[in-house]
JSON list of C-alpha atoms in Angstrom, two decimals:
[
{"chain": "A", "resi": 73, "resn": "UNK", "atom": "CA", "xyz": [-87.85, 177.60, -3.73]},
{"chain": "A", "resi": 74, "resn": "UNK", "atom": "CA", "xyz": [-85.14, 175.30, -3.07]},
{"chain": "A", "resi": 75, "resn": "UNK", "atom": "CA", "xyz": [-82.66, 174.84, -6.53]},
{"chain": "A", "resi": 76, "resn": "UNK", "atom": "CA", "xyz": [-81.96, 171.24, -7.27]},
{"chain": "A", "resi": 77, "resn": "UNK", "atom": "CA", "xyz": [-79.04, 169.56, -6.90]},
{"chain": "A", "resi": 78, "resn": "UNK", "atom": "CA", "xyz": [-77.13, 166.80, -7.54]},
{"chain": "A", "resi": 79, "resn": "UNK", "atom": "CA", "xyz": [-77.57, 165.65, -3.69]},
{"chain": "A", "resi": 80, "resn": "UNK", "atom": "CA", "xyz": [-81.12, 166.83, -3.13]},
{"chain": "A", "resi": 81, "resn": "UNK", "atom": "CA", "xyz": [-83.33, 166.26, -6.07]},
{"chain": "A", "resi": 82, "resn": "UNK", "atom": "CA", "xyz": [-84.15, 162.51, -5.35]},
{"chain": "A", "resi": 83, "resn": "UNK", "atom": "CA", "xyz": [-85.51, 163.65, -1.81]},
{"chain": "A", "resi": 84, "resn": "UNK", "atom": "CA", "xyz": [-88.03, 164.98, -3.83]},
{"chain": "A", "resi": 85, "resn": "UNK", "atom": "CA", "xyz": [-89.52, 162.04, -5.16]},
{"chain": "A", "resi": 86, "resn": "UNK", "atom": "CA", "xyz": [-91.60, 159.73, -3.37]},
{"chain": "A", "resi": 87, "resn": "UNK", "atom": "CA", "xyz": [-91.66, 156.01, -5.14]},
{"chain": "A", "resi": 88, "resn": "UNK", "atom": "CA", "xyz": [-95.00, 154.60, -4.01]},
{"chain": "A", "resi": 89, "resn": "UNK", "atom": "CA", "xyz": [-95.85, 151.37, -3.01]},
{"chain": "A", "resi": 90, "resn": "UNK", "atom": "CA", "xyz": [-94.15, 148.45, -3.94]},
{"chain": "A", "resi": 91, "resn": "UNK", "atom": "CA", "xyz": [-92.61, 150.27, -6.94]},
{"chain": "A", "resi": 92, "resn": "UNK", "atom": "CA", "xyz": [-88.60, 150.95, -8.17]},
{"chain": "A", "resi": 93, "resn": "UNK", "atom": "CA", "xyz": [-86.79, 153.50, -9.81]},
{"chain": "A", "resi": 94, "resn": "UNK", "atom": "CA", "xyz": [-84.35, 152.05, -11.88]},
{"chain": "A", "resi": 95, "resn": "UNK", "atom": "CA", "xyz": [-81.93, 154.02, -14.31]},
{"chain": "A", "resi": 96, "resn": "UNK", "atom": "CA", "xyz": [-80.95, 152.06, -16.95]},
{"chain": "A", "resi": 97, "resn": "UNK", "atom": "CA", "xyz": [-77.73, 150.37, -17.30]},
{"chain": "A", "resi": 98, "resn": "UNK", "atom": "CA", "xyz": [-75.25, 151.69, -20.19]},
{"chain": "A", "resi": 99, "resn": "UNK", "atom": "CA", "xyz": [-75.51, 148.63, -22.98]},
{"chain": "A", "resi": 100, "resn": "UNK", "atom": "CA", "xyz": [-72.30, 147.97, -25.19]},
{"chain": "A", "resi": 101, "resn": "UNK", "atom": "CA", "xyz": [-72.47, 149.15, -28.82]},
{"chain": "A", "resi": 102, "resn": "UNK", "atom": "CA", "xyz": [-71.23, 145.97, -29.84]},
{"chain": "A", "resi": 103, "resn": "UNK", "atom": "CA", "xyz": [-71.61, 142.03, -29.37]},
{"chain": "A", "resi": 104, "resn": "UNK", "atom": "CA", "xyz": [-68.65, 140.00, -28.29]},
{"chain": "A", "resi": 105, "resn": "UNK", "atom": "CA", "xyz": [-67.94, 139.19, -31.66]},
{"chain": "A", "resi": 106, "resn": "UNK", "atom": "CA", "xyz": [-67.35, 142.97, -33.10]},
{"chain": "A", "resi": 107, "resn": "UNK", "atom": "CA", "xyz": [-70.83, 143.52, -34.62]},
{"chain": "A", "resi": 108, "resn": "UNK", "atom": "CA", "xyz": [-72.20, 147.17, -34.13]},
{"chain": "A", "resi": 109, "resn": "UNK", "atom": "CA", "xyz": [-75.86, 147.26, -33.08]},
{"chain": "A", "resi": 110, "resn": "UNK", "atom": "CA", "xyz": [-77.75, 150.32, -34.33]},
{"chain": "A", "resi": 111, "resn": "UNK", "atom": "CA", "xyz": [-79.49, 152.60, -31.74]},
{"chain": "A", "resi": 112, "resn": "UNK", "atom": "CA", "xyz": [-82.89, 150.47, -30.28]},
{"chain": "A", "resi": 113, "resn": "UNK", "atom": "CA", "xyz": [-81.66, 147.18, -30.21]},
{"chain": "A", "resi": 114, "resn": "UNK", "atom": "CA", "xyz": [-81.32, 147.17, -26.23]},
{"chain": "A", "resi": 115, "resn": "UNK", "atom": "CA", "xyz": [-85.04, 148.90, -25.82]},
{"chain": "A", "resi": 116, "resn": "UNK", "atom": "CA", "xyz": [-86.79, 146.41, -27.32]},
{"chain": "A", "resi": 117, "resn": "UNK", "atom": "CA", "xyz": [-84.70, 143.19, -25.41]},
{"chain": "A", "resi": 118, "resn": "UNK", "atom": "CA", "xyz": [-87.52, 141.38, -22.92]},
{"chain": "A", "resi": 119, "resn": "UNK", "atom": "CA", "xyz": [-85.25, 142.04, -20.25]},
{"chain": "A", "resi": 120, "resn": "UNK", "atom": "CA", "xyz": [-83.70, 144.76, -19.46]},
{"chain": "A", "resi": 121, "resn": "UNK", "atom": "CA", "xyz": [-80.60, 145.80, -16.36]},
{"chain": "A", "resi": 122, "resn": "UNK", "atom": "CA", "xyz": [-80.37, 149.31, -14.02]},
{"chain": "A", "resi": 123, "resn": "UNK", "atom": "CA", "xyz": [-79.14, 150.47, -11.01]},
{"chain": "A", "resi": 124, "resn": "UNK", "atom": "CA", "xyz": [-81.69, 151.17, -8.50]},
{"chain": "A", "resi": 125, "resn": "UNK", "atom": "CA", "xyz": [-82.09, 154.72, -7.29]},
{"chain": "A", "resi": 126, "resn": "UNK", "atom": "CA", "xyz": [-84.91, 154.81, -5.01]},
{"chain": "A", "resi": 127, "resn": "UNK", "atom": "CA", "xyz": [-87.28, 152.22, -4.13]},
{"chain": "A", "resi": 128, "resn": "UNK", "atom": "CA", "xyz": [-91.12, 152.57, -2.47]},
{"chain": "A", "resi": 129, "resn": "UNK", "atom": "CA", "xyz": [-92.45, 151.73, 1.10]},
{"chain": "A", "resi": 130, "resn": "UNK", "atom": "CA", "xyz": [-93.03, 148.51, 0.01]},
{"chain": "A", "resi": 131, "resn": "UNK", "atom": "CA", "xyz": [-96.52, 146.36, 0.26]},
{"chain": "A", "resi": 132, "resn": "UNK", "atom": "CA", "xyz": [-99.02, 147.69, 2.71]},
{"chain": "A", "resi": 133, "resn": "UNK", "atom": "CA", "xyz": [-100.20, 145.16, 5.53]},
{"chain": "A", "resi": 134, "resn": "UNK", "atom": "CA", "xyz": [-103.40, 145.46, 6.99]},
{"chain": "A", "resi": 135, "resn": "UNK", "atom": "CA", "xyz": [-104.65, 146.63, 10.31]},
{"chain": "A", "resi": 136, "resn": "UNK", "atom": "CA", "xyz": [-106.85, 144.52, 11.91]},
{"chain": "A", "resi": 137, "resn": "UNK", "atom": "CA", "xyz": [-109.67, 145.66, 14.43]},
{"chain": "A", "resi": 138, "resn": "UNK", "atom": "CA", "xyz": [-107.85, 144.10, 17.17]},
{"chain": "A", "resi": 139, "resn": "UNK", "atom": "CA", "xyz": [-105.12, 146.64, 16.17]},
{"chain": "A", "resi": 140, "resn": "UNK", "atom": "CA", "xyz": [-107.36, 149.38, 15.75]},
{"chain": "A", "resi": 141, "resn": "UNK", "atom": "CA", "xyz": [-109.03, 149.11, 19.24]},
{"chain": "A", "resi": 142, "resn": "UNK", "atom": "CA", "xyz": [-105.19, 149.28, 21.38]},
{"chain": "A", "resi": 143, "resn": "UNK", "atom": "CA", "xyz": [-103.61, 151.95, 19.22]},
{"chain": "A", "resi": 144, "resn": "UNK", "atom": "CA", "xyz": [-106.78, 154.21, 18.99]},
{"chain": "A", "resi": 145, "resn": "UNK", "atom": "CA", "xyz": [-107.53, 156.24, 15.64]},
{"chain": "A", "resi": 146, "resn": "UNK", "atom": "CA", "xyz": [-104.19, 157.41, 15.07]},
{"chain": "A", "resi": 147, "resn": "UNK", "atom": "CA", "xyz": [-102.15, 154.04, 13.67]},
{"chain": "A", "resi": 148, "resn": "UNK", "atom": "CA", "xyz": [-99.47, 154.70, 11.16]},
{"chain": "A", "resi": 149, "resn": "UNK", "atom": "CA", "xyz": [-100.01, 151.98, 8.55]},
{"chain": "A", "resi": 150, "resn": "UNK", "atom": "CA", "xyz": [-97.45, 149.05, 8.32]},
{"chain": "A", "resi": 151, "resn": "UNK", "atom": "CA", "xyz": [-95.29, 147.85, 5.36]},
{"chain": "A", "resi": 152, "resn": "UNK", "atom": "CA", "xyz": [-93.61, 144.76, 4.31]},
{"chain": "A", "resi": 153, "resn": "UNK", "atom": "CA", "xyz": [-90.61, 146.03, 2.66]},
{"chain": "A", "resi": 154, "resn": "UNK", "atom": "CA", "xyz": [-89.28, 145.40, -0.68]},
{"chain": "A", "resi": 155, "resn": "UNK", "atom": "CA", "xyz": [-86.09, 143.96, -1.54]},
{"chain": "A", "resi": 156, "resn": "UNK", "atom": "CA", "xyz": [-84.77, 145.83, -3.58]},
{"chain": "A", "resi": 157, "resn": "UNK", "atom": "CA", "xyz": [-82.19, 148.47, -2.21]},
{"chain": "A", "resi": 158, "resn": "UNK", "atom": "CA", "xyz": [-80.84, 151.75, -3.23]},
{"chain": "A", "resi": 159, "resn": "UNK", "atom": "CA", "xyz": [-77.66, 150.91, -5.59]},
{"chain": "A", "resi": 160, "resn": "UNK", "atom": "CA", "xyz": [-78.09, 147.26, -6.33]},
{"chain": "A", "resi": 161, "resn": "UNK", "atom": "CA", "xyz": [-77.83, 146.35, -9.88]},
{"chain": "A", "resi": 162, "resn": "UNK", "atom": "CA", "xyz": [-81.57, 144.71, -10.86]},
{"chain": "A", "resi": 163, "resn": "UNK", "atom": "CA", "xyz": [-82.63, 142.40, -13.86]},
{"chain": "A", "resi": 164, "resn": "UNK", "atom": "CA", "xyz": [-86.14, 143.15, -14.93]},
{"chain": "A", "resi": 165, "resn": "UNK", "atom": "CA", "xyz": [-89.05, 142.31, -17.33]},
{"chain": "A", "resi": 166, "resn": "UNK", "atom": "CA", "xyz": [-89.30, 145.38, -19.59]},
{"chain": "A", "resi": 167, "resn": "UNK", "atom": "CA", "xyz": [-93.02, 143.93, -19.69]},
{"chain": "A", "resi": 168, "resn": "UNK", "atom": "CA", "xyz": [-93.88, 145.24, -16.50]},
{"chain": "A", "resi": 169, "resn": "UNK", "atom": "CA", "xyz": [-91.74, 148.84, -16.40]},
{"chain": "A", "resi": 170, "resn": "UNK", "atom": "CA", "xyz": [-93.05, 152.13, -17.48]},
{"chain": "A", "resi": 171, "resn": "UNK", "atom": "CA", "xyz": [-90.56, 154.40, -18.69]},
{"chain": "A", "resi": 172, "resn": "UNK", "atom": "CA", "xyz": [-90.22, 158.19, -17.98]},
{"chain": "A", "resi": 173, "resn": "UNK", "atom": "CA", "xyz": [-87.84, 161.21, -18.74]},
{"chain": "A", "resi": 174, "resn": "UNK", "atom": "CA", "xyz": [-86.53, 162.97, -14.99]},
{"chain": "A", "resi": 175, "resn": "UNK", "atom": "CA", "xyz": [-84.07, 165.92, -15.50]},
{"chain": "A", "resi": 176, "resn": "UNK", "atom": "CA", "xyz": [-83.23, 164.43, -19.02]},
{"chain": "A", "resi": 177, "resn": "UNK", "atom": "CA", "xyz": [-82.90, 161.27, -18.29]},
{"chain": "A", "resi": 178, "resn": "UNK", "atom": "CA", "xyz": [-84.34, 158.20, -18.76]},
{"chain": "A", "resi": 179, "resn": "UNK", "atom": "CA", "xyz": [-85.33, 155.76, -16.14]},
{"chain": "A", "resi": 180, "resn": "UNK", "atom": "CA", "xyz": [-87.73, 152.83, -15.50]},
{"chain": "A", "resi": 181, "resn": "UNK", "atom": "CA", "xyz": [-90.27, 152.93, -12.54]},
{"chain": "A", "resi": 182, "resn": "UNK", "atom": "CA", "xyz": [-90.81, 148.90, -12.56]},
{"chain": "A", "resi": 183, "resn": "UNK", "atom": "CA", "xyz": [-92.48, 146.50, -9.56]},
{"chain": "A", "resi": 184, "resn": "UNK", "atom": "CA", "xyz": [-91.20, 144.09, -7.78]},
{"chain": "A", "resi": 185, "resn": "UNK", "atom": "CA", "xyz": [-92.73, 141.56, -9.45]},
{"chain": "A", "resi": 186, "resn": "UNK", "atom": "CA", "xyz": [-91.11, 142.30, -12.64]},
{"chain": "A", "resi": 187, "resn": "UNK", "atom": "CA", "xyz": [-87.85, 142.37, -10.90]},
{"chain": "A", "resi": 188, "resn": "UNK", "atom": "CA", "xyz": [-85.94, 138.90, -11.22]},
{"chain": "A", "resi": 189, "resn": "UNK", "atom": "CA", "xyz": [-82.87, 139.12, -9.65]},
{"chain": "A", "resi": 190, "resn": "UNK", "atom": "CA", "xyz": [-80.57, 141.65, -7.91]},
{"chain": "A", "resi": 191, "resn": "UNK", "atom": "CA", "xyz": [-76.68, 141.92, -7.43]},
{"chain": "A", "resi": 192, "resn": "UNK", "atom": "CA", "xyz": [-75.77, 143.77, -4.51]},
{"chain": "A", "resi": 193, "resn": "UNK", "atom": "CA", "xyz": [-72.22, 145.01, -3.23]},
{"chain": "A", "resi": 194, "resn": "UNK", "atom": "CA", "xyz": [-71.97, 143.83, 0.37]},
{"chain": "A", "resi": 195, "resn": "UNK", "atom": "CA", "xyz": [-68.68, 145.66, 1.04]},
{"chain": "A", "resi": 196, "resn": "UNK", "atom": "CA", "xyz": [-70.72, 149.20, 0.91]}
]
């Protein structure tokens, strides 16, 4: 059995569909004007921020039986993909995400639907 790294253990998961993994994006302690917040004030916000680590195949489109009868038995099936893209920083509806532990940490798996906006560095 293979041990798990740092640089291998996200080739292990498959995201399905047209879900996200998202891991949550560290939240300030404090509002602008000085106040602490105590622990759980960020989990229960509406919205919620993370940096995408893996994303699904995206929505399935489907085969027709005009498709079916020139490729034969043995066509792959299509996707439209998502996007969302490994690294960008994404805005979502804590509504819609499930949240799991992985290795110890937390992270959302959310869909794209409760996704509402991305911010993505084009120099990378």
């Amino acid at each position: 059995m293979q041990k798990l790294t740092a640089d291998n253990k996200w080739k292990k998961l498959i995201v399905v569909g047209d879900r996200v993994l998202i891991k949550p994006k560290k939240e300030a302690e404090k509002t602008n004007s000085g106040l602490f917040l105590p622990p759980g004030v960020q989990e229960k916000e509406k919205i919620q921020s993370g940096y995408v680590i893996k994303t699904g195949p995206g929505y399935p489109i489907p085969t027709t039986e005009e498709d079916d009868l020139w490729k034969g038995k043995e066509s792959q099936v299509r996707y439209l993909p998502l996007q969302a893209e490994e690294g960008d920083l994404a805005i979502f509806l804590q509504k819609g995400a499930v949240e799991i532990m992985y290795e110890n940490e937390r992270y959302f798996i959310v869909p794209q639907a409760s996704i509402l906006m991305l911010e993505r560095e084009e120099n990378l």
